[in-house]
mmCIF file of C-alpha atoms and ligand atoms in Angstrom:
data_model
loop_
_atom_site.group_PDB
_atom_site.id
_atom_site.type_symbol
_atom_site.label_atom_id
_atom_site.label_comp_id
_atom_site.label_asym_id
_atom_site.label_seq_id
_atom_site.Cartn_x
_atom_site.Cartn_y
_atom_site.Cartn_z
ATOM 1 C CA MET N 1 0.000 0.000 0.000
ATOM 2 C CA ASP N 2 1.459 3.437 -0.840
ATOM 3 C CA LYS N 3 1.334 6.499 1.409
ATOM 4 C CA ASP N 4 -2.174 7.457 0.195
ATOM 5 C CA GLY N 5 -3.634 4.054 0.960
ATOM 6 C CA PHE N 6 -3.780 2.957 -2.691
ATOM 7 C CA ALA N 7 -2.182 -0.170 -4.070
ATOM 8 C CA PRO N 8 1.256 1.017 -5.336
ATOM 9 C CA ASP N 9 2.468 1.454 -8.877
ATOM 10 C CA VAL N 10 4.880 -1.405 -9.552
ATOM 11 C CA ASP N 11 7.742 -2.224 -11.930
ATOM 12 C CA SER N 12 6.822 -5.880 -12.198
ATOM 13 C CA PHE N 13 3.877 -8.102 -11.425
ATOM 14 C CA SER N 14 3.049 -11.766 -11.228
ATOM 15 C CA PHE N 15 -0.037 -13.631 -10.117
ATOM 16 C CA SER N 16 -0.089 -15.229 -6.679
ATOM 17 C CA ALA N 17 0.155 -19.024 -6.515
ATOM 18 C CA GLU N 18 -3.586 -19.247 -5.968
ATOM 19 C CA ASN N 19 -4.344 -16.940 -8.869
ATOM 20 C CA ARG N 20 -1.884 -18.749 -11.153
ATOM 21 C CA ALA N 21 -4.072 -21.804 -10.722
ATOM 22 C CA GLU N 22 -7.086 -19.657 -11.587
ATOM 23 C CA VAL N 23 -5.264 -18.305 -14.672
ATOM 24 C CA GLU N 24 -4.711 -21.882 -15.842
ATOM 25 C CA ARG N 25 -8.373 -22.689 -15.245
ATOM 26 C CA ILE N 26 -9.461 -19.621 -17.253
ATOM 27 C CA LEU N 27 -7.046 -20.297 -20.118
ATOM 28 C CA GLY N 28 -8.289 -23.882 -20.259
ATOM 29 C CA LYS N 29 -11.652 -22.582 -21.461
ATOM 30 C CA TYR N 30 -10.208 -21.218 -24.703
ATOM 31 C CA PRO N 31 -8.504 -22.889 -27.673
ATOM 32 C CA ALA N 32 -4.711 -22.566 -27.389
ATOM 33 C CA ASP N 33 -4.573 -20.342 -30.484
ATOM 34 C CA ARG N 34 -7.297 -18.028 -29.065
ATOM 35 C CA LYS N 35 -5.687 -17.307 -25.718
ATOM 36 C CA ARG N 36 -6.203 -13.593 -26.026
ATOM 37 C CA SER N 37 -9.959 -14.146 -25.664
ATOM 38 C CA ALA N 38 -9.209 -14.537 -21.958
ATOM 39 C CA VAL N 39 -8.168 -10.905 -21.618
ATOM 40 C CA LEU N 40 -11.283 -9.797 -19.677
ATOM 41 C CA PRO N 41 -11.249 -12.473 -16.947
ATOM 42 C CA LEU N 42 -7.476 -12.137 -16.556
ATOM 43 C CA LEU N 43 -7.710 -8.368 -16.161
ATOM 44 C CA HIS N 44 -10.468 -8.822 -13.554
ATOM 45 C CA LEU N 45 -8.300 -11.262 -11.647
ATOM 46 C CA ALA N 46 -5.254 -8.997 -11.873
ATOM 47 C CA GLN N 47 -7.186 -5.931 -10.744
ATOM 48 C CA ARG N 48 -8.610 -7.825 -7.783
ATOM 49 C CA GLN N 49 -5.140 -9.024 -6.768
ATOM 50 C CA HIS N 50 -3.617 -5.603 -7.179
ATOM 51 C CA GLY N 51 -6.077 -3.748 -4.978
ATOM 52 C CA GLY N 52 -8.463 -2.185 -7.460
ATOM 53 C CA TRP N 53 -6.341 -0.809 -10.285
ATOM 54 C CA LEU N 54 -4.035 -1.902 -13.107
ATOM 55 C CA PRO N 55 -0.565 -0.352 -13.362
ATOM 56 C CA ARG N 56 1.254 -0.688 -16.699
ATOM 57 C CA ALA N 57 3.397 -3.585 -15.415
ATOM 58 C CA VAL N 58 0.243 -5.558 -14.616
ATOM 59 C CA LEU N 59 -1.124 -5.007 -18.122
ATOM 60 C CA ASP N 60 2.234 -6.053 -19.579
ATOM 61 C CA HIS N 61 2.189 -9.269 -17.584
ATOM 62 C CA VAL N 62 -1.297 -10.121 -18.827
ATOM 63 C CA ALA N 63 -0.168 -9.445 -22.429
ATOM 64 C CA GLU N 64 2.815 -11.716 -21.911
ATOM 65 C CA LEU N 65 0.633 -14.525 -20.551
ATOM 66 C CA LEU N 66 -1.744 -14.187 -23.478
ATOM 67 C CA GLU N 67 1.108 -13.942 -25.987
ATOM 68 C CA THR N 68 -0.507 -10.903 -27.503
ATOM 69 C CA PRO N 69 0.818 -7.393 -28.277
ATOM 70 C CA LYS N 70 0.653 -5.088 -25.240
ATOM 71 C CA ILE N 71 -1.591 -2.655 -27.104
ATOM 72 C CA ARG N 72 -4.295 -5.347 -27.306
ATOM 73 C CA VAL N 73 -4.443 -5.381 -23.526
ATOM 74 C CA TYR N 74 -4.033 -1.605 -23.093
ATOM 75 C CA GLU N 75 -6.974 -0.934 -25.401
ATOM 76 C CA VAL N 76 -9.271 -3.285 -23.504
ATOM 77 C CA ALA N 77 -8.233 -1.936 -20.086
ATOM 78 C CA SER N 78 -8.742 1.665 -21.175
ATOM 79 C CA PHE N 79 -12.062 0.993 -22.948
ATOM 80 C CA TYR N 80 -14.080 -0.741 -20.228
ATOM 81 C CA ASP N 81 -15.208 1.298 -17.237
ATOM 82 C CA MET N 82 -14.771 -1.577 -14.821
ATOM 83 C CA PHE N 83 -11.002 -1.410 -15.236
ATOM 84 C CA ASN N 84 -8.998 1.342 -13.577
ATOM 85 C CA THR N 85 -5.629 2.388 -14.928
ATOM 86 C CA GLU N 86 -5.062 5.037 -12.233
ATOM 87 C CA PRO N 87 -4.751 4.519 -8.464
ATOM 88 C CA THR N 88 -8.250 3.865 -7.201
ATOM 89 C CA GLY N 89 -9.903 2.988 -3.894
ATOM 90 C CA ARG N 90 -10.032 -0.736 -3.213
ATOM 91 C CA VAL N 91 -13.790 -0.744 -2.672
ATOM 92 C CA GLN N 92 -15.569 0.553 -5.752
ATOM 93 C CA VAL N 93 -19.003 2.050 -5.167
ATOM 94 C CA ARG N 94 -20.786 2.405 -8.493
ATOM 95 C CA VAL N 95 -24.250 3.916 -8.726
ATOM 96 C CA CYS N 96 -26.247 3.358 -11.896
ATOM 97 C CA THR N 97 -27.645 6.669 -13.127
ATOM 98 C CA THR N 98 -28.952 5.623 -16.540
ATOM 99 C CA THR N 99 -32.566 6.555 -17.378
ATOM 100 C CA PRO N 100 -34.534 3.693 -15.713
ATOM 101 C CA CYS N 101 -32.549 4.070 -12.467
ATOM 102 C CA TRP N 102 -32.711 7.859 -12.717
ATOM 103 C CA LEU N 103 -36.504 7.751 -13.107
ATOM 104 C CA ARG N 104 -36.646 5.540 -10.012
ATOM 105 C CA GLY N 105 -34.573 7.925 -7.886
ATOM 106 C CA SER N 106 -30.857 7.339 -8.526
ATOM 107 C CA ASP N 107 -30.141 10.986 -7.609
ATOM 108 C CA GLU N 108 -31.068 10.038 -4.044
ATOM 109 C CA ILE N 109 -28.788 6.998 -4.155
ATOM 110 C CA VAL N 110 -25.894 9.155 -5.300
ATOM 111 C CA ARG N 111 -26.678 11.581 -2.464
ATOM 112 C CA ALA N 112 -26.757 8.731 0.077
ATOM 113 C CA CYS N 113 -23.337 7.486 -1.064
ATOM 114 C CA LYS N 114 -21.851 10.985 -0.982
ATOM 115 C CA ASP N 115 -23.225 11.531 2.529
ATOM 116 C CA ALA N 116 -21.954 8.182 3.812
ATOM 117 C CA LEU N 117 -18.497 8.442 2.256
ATOM 118 C CA GLY N 118 -17.994 12.198 2.508
ATOM 119 C CA ILE N 119 -16.768 12.426 -1.094
ATOM 120 C CA GLU N 120 -18.056 13.487 -4.491
ATOM 121 C CA ILE N 121 -18.475 11.412 -7.641
ATOM 122 C CA GLY N 122 -15.077 10.511 -9.103
ATOM 123 C CA GLU N 123 -13.288 10.881 -5.767
ATOM 124 C CA ASN N 124 -11.557 8.463 -3.421
ATOM 125 C CA THR N 125 -11.854 8.607 0.349
ATOM 126 C CA GLU N 126 -8.763 10.001 2.054
ATOM 127 C CA ASP N 127 -7.685 6.591 3.317
ATOM 128 C CA GLY N 128 -7.843 5.196 -0.234
ATOM 129 C CA ARG N 129 -10.435 2.600 0.748
ATOM 130 C CA PHE N 130 -13.427 3.759 -1.288
ATOM 131 C CA PHE N 131 -13.974 5.125 -4.771
ATOM 132 C CA LEU N 132 -17.359 6.548 -5.810
ATOM 133 C CA ARG N 133 -18.525 6.764 -9.376
ATOM 134 C CA GLU N 134 -21.604 6.893 -11.563
ATOM 135 C CA PHE N 135 -22.086 3.990 -13.945
ATOM 136 C CA GLU N 136 -24.090 3.310 -17.061
ATOM 137 C CA CYS N 137 -26.860 0.668 -17.082
ATOM 138 C CA LEU N 138 -25.760 -2.472 -15.251
ATOM 139 C CA GLY N 139 -28.581 -4.619 -16.597
ATOM 140 C CA ALA N 140 -30.638 -4.692 -13.399
ATOM 141 C CA CYS N 141 -33.234 -2.120 -14.477
ATOM 142 C CA CYS N 142 -36.111 -4.322 -13.198
ATOM 143 C CA ASN N 143 -34.801 -3.600 -9.717
ATOM 144 C CA ALA N 144 -33.966 0.081 -10.191
ATOM 145 C CA PRO N 145 -32.484 2.037 -8.568
ATOM 146 C CA MET N 146 -29.395 0.015 -7.830
ATOM 147 C CA MET N 147 -25.708 0.189 -7.062
ATOM 148 C CA TRP N 148 -22.798 -2.221 -7.545
ATOM 149 C CA ILE N 149 -20.221 -2.497 -4.804
ATOM 150 C CA ASP N 150 -17.306 -4.843 -5.431
ATOM 151 C CA ASP N 151 -18.949 -8.135 -6.393
ATOM 152 C CA HIS N 152 -22.480 -7.368 -5.263
ATOM 153 C CA PHE N 153 -25.560 -5.703 -6.716
ATOM 154 C CA TYR N 154 -27.797 -3.882 -4.206
ATOM 155 C CA GLU N 155 -31.203 -3.246 -5.715
ATOM 156 C CA ASP N 156 -34.601 -1.644 -5.011
ATOM 157 C CA LEU N 157 -32.854 1.090 -3.068
ATOM 158 C CA ASP N 158 -33.893 4.356 -1.496
ATOM 159 C CA TYR N 159 -31.787 6.979 0.286
ATOM 160 C CA GLY N 160 -31.954 5.270 3.693
ATOM 161 C CA LYS N 161 -31.225 1.749 2.452
ATOM 162 C CA ALA N 162 -28.324 2.872 0.269
ATOM 163 C CA LYS N 163 -26.724 4.870 3.094
ATOM 164 C CA GLU N 164 -27.148 1.983 5.526
ATOM 165 C CA ILE N 165 -25.472 -0.430 3.095
ATOM 166 C CA VAL N 166 -22.491 1.825 2.428
ATOM 167 C CA GLU N 167 -22.040 2.537 6.137
ATOM 168 C CA ALA N 168 -22.162 -1.188 6.916
ATOM 169 C CA ILE N 169 -19.460 -1.848 4.315
ATOM 170 C CA MET N 170 -17.379 0.959 5.824
ATOM 171 C CA ARG N 171 -17.595 -0.922 9.140
ATOM 172 C CA GLY N 172 -16.273 -4.047 7.387
ATOM 173 C CA GLU N 173 -19.594 -5.831 7.131
ATOM 174 C CA THR N 174 -21.070 -7.436 4.000
ATOM 175 C CA PRO N 175 -24.769 -6.584 3.783
ATOM 176 C CA GLU N 176 -27.058 -9.076 2.090
ATOM 177 C CA PRO N 177 -26.935 -8.273 -1.643
ATOM 178 C CA GLY N 178 -29.899 -8.292 -4.035
ATOM 179 C CA PRO N 179 -33.287 -6.570 -3.804
ATOM 180 C CA GLN N 180 -33.720 -4.594 -0.595
ATOM 181 C CA SER N 181 -37.515 -4.504 -0.980
ATOM 182 C CA GLY N 182 -38.157 -8.030 0.229
ATOM 183 C CA ARG N 183 -39.138 -9.309 -3.204
ATOM 184 C CA LYS N 184 -37.401 -12.256 -4.766
ATOM 185 C CA GLY N 185 -35.300 -11.372 -7.802
ATOM 186 C CA SER N 186 -37.319 -9.203 -10.134
ATOM 187 C CA GLU N 187 -40.740 -10.665 -9.350
ATOM 188 C CA PRO N 188 -43.559 -8.064 -9.407
ATOM 189 C CA LEU N 189 -43.823 -5.823 -6.379
ATOM 190 C CA GLY N 190 -47.224 -6.513 -4.830
ATOM 191 C CA GLN N 191 -49.062 -8.846 -7.147
ATOM 192 C CA ARG N 192 -48.884 -10.376 -10.599
ATOM 193 C CA THR N 193 -49.356 -7.924 -13.432
ATOM 194 C CA THR N 194 -49.401 -10.399 -16.325
ATOM 195 C CA LEU N 195 -50.872 -13.852 -17.088
ATOM 196 C CA LEU N 196 -53.945 -12.897 -15.086
ATOM 197 C CA GLU N 197 -56.491 -14.911 -17.108
ATOM 198 C CA ASP N 198 -57.778 -18.087 -15.535
ATOM 199 C CA GLU N 199 -56.542 -21.263 -17.097
ATOM 200 C CA ALA N 200 -59.125 -22.712 -19.547
HETATM 201 S S1 FES H 1 -30.711 1.639 -15.856
HETATM 202 FE FE1 FES H 1 -29.841 1.110 -13.954
HETATM 203 S S2 FES H 1 -29.549 -1.017 -14.161
HETATM 204 FE FE2 FES H 1 -30.347 -0.468 -16.064
#
Protein backbone atom coordinates (compact mmCIF):
# COMPACT_ATOMS: atom_id res chain seq x y z
CA MET A 1 0.00 0.00 0.00
CA ASP A 2 1.46 3.44 -0.84
CA LYS A 3 1.33 6.50 1.41
CA ASP A 4 -2.17 7.46 0.19
CA GLY A 5 -3.63 4.05 0.96
CA PHE A 6 -3.78 2.96 -2.69
CA ALA A 7 -2.18 -0.17 -4.07
CA PRO A 8 1.26 1.02 -5.34
CA ASP A 9 2.47 1.45 -8.88
CA VAL A 10 4.88 -1.40 -9.55
CA ASP A 11 7.74 -2.22 -11.93
CA SER A 12 6.82 -5.88 -12.20
CA PHE A 13 3.88 -8.10 -11.43
CA SER A 14 3.05 -11.77 -11.23
CA PHE A 15 -0.04 -13.63 -10.12
CA SER A 16 -0.09 -15.23 -6.68
CA ALA A 17 0.16 -19.02 -6.52
CA GLU A 18 -3.59 -19.25 -5.97
CA ASN A 19 -4.34 -16.94 -8.87
CA ARG A 20 -1.88 -18.75 -11.15
CA ALA A 21 -4.07 -21.80 -10.72
CA GLU A 22 -7.09 -19.66 -11.59
CA VAL A 23 -5.26 -18.31 -14.67
CA GLU A 24 -4.71 -21.88 -15.84
CA ARG A 25 -8.37 -22.69 -15.25
CA ILE A 26 -9.46 -19.62 -17.25
CA LEU A 27 -7.05 -20.30 -20.12
CA GLY A 28 -8.29 -23.88 -20.26
CA LYS A 29 -11.65 -22.58 -21.46
CA TYR A 30 -10.21 -21.22 -24.70
CA PRO A 31 -8.50 -22.89 -27.67
CA ALA A 32 -4.71 -22.57 -27.39
CA ASP A 33 -4.57 -20.34 -30.48
CA ARG A 34 -7.30 -18.03 -29.06
CA LYS A 35 -5.69 -17.31 -25.72
CA ARG A 36 -6.20 -13.59 -26.03
CA SER A 37 -9.96 -14.15 -25.66
CA ALA A 38 -9.21 -14.54 -21.96
CA VAL A 39 -8.17 -10.91 -21.62
CA LEU A 40 -11.28 -9.80 -19.68
CA PRO A 41 -11.25 -12.47 -16.95
CA LEU A 42 -7.48 -12.14 -16.56
CA LEU A 43 -7.71 -8.37 -16.16
CA HIS A 44 -10.47 -8.82 -13.55
CA LEU A 45 -8.30 -11.26 -11.65
CA ALA A 46 -5.25 -9.00 -11.87
CA GLN A 47 -7.19 -5.93 -10.74
CA ARG A 48 -8.61 -7.82 -7.78
CA GLN A 49 -5.14 -9.02 -6.77
CA HIS A 50 -3.62 -5.60 -7.18
CA GLY A 51 -6.08 -3.75 -4.98
CA GLY A 52 -8.46 -2.19 -7.46
CA TRP A 53 -6.34 -0.81 -10.28
CA LEU A 54 -4.04 -1.90 -13.11
CA PRO A 55 -0.57 -0.35 -13.36
CA ARG A 56 1.25 -0.69 -16.70
CA ALA A 57 3.40 -3.58 -15.41
CA VAL A 58 0.24 -5.56 -14.62
CA LEU A 59 -1.12 -5.01 -18.12
CA ASP A 60 2.23 -6.05 -19.58
CA HIS A 61 2.19 -9.27 -17.58
CA VAL A 62 -1.30 -10.12 -18.83
CA ALA A 63 -0.17 -9.45 -22.43
CA GLU A 64 2.81 -11.72 -21.91
CA LEU A 65 0.63 -14.52 -20.55
CA LEU A 66 -1.74 -14.19 -23.48
CA GLU A 67 1.11 -13.94 -25.99
CA THR A 68 -0.51 -10.90 -27.50
CA PRO A 69 0.82 -7.39 -28.28
CA LYS A 70 0.65 -5.09 -25.24
CA ILE A 71 -1.59 -2.65 -27.10
CA ARG A 72 -4.29 -5.35 -27.31
CA VAL A 73 -4.44 -5.38 -23.53
CA TYR A 74 -4.03 -1.61 -23.09
CA GLU A 75 -6.97 -0.93 -25.40
CA VAL A 76 -9.27 -3.29 -23.50
CA ALA A 77 -8.23 -1.94 -20.09
CA SER A 78 -8.74 1.67 -21.18
CA PHE A 79 -12.06 0.99 -22.95
CA TYR A 80 -14.08 -0.74 -20.23
CA ASP A 81 -15.21 1.30 -17.24
CA MET A 82 -14.77 -1.58 -14.82
CA PHE A 83 -11.00 -1.41 -15.24
CA ASN A 84 -9.00 1.34 -13.58
CA THR A 85 -5.63 2.39 -14.93
CA GLU A 86 -5.06 5.04 -12.23
CA PRO A 87 -4.75 4.52 -8.46
CA THR A 88 -8.25 3.86 -7.20
CA GLY A 89 -9.90 2.99 -3.89
CA ARG A 90 -10.03 -0.74 -3.21
CA VAL A 91 -13.79 -0.74 -2.67
CA GLN A 92 -15.57 0.55 -5.75
CA VAL A 93 -19.00 2.05 -5.17
CA ARG A 94 -20.79 2.40 -8.49
CA VAL A 95 -24.25 3.92 -8.73
CA CYS A 96 -26.25 3.36 -11.90
CA THR A 97 -27.65 6.67 -13.13
CA THR A 98 -28.95 5.62 -16.54
CA THR A 99 -32.57 6.56 -17.38
CA PRO A 100 -34.53 3.69 -15.71
CA CYS A 101 -32.55 4.07 -12.47
CA TRP A 102 -32.71 7.86 -12.72
CA LEU A 103 -36.50 7.75 -13.11
CA ARG A 104 -36.65 5.54 -10.01
CA GLY A 105 -34.57 7.92 -7.89
CA SER A 106 -30.86 7.34 -8.53
CA ASP A 107 -30.14 10.99 -7.61
CA GLU A 108 -31.07 10.04 -4.04
CA ILE A 109 -28.79 7.00 -4.15
CA VAL A 110 -25.89 9.16 -5.30
CA ARG A 111 -26.68 11.58 -2.46
CA ALA A 112 -26.76 8.73 0.08
CA CYS A 113 -23.34 7.49 -1.06
CA LYS A 114 -21.85 10.98 -0.98
CA ASP A 115 -23.23 11.53 2.53
CA ALA A 116 -21.95 8.18 3.81
CA LEU A 117 -18.50 8.44 2.26
CA GLY A 118 -17.99 12.20 2.51
CA ILE A 119 -16.77 12.43 -1.09
CA GLU A 120 -18.06 13.49 -4.49
CA ILE A 121 -18.48 11.41 -7.64
CA GLY A 122 -15.08 10.51 -9.10
CA GLU A 123 -13.29 10.88 -5.77
CA ASN A 124 -11.56 8.46 -3.42
CA THR A 125 -11.85 8.61 0.35
CA GLU A 126 -8.76 10.00 2.05
CA ASP A 127 -7.69 6.59 3.32
CA GLY A 128 -7.84 5.20 -0.23
CA ARG A 129 -10.43 2.60 0.75
CA PHE A 130 -13.43 3.76 -1.29
CA PHE A 131 -13.97 5.13 -4.77
CA LEU A 132 -17.36 6.55 -5.81
CA ARG A 133 -18.53 6.76 -9.38
CA GLU A 134 -21.60 6.89 -11.56
CA PHE A 135 -22.09 3.99 -13.95
CA GLU A 136 -24.09 3.31 -17.06
CA CYS A 137 -26.86 0.67 -17.08
CA LEU A 138 -25.76 -2.47 -15.25
CA GLY A 139 -28.58 -4.62 -16.60
CA ALA A 140 -30.64 -4.69 -13.40
CA CYS A 141 -33.23 -2.12 -14.48
CA CYS A 142 -36.11 -4.32 -13.20
CA ASN A 143 -34.80 -3.60 -9.72
CA ALA A 144 -33.97 0.08 -10.19
CA PRO A 145 -32.48 2.04 -8.57
CA MET A 146 -29.40 0.02 -7.83
CA MET A 147 -25.71 0.19 -7.06
CA TRP A 148 -22.80 -2.22 -7.55
CA ILE A 149 -20.22 -2.50 -4.80
CA ASP A 150 -17.31 -4.84 -5.43
CA ASP A 151 -18.95 -8.13 -6.39
CA HIS A 152 -22.48 -7.37 -5.26
CA PHE A 153 -25.56 -5.70 -6.72
CA TYR A 154 -27.80 -3.88 -4.21
CA GLU A 155 -31.20 -3.25 -5.71
CA ASP A 156 -34.60 -1.64 -5.01
CA LEU A 157 -32.85 1.09 -3.07
CA ASP A 158 -33.89 4.36 -1.50
CA TYR A 159 -31.79 6.98 0.29
CA GLY A 160 -31.95 5.27 3.69
CA LYS A 161 -31.22 1.75 2.45
CA ALA A 162 -28.32 2.87 0.27
CA LYS A 163 -26.72 4.87 3.09
CA GLU A 164 -27.15 1.98 5.53
CA ILE A 165 -25.47 -0.43 3.10
CA VAL A 166 -22.49 1.82 2.43
CA GLU A 167 -22.04 2.54 6.14
CA ALA A 168 -22.16 -1.19 6.92
CA ILE A 169 -19.46 -1.85 4.31
CA MET A 170 -17.38 0.96 5.82
CA ARG A 171 -17.59 -0.92 9.14
CA GLY A 172 -16.27 -4.05 7.39
CA GLU A 173 -19.59 -5.83 7.13
CA THR A 174 -21.07 -7.44 4.00
CA PRO A 175 -24.77 -6.58 3.78
CA GLU A 176 -27.06 -9.08 2.09
CA PRO A 177 -26.94 -8.27 -1.64
CA GLY A 178 -29.90 -8.29 -4.03
CA PRO A 179 -33.29 -6.57 -3.80
CA GLN A 180 -33.72 -4.59 -0.59
CA SER A 181 -37.52 -4.50 -0.98
CA GLY A 182 -38.16 -8.03 0.23
CA ARG A 183 -39.14 -9.31 -3.20
CA LYS A 184 -37.40 -12.26 -4.77
CA GLY A 185 -35.30 -11.37 -7.80
CA SER A 186 -37.32 -9.20 -10.13
CA GLU A 187 -40.74 -10.66 -9.35
CA PRO A 188 -43.56 -8.06 -9.41
CA LEU A 189 -43.82 -5.82 -6.38
CA GLY A 190 -47.22 -6.51 -4.83
CA GLN A 191 -49.06 -8.85 -7.15
CA ARG A 192 -48.88 -10.38 -10.60
CA THR A 193 -49.36 -7.92 -13.43
CA THR A 194 -49.40 -10.40 -16.32
CA LEU A 195 -50.87 -13.85 -17.09
CA LEU A 196 -53.95 -12.90 -15.09
CA GLU A 197 -56.49 -14.91 -17.11
CA ASP A 198 -57.78 -18.09 -15.54
CA GLU A 199 -56.54 -21.26 -17.10
CA ALA A 200 -59.13 -22.71 -19.55
S1 LIG B 1 -30.71 1.64 -15.86
FE1 LIG B 1 -29.84 1.11 -13.95
S2 LIG B 1 -29.55 -1.02 -14.16
FE2 LIG B 1 -30.35 -0.47 -16.06
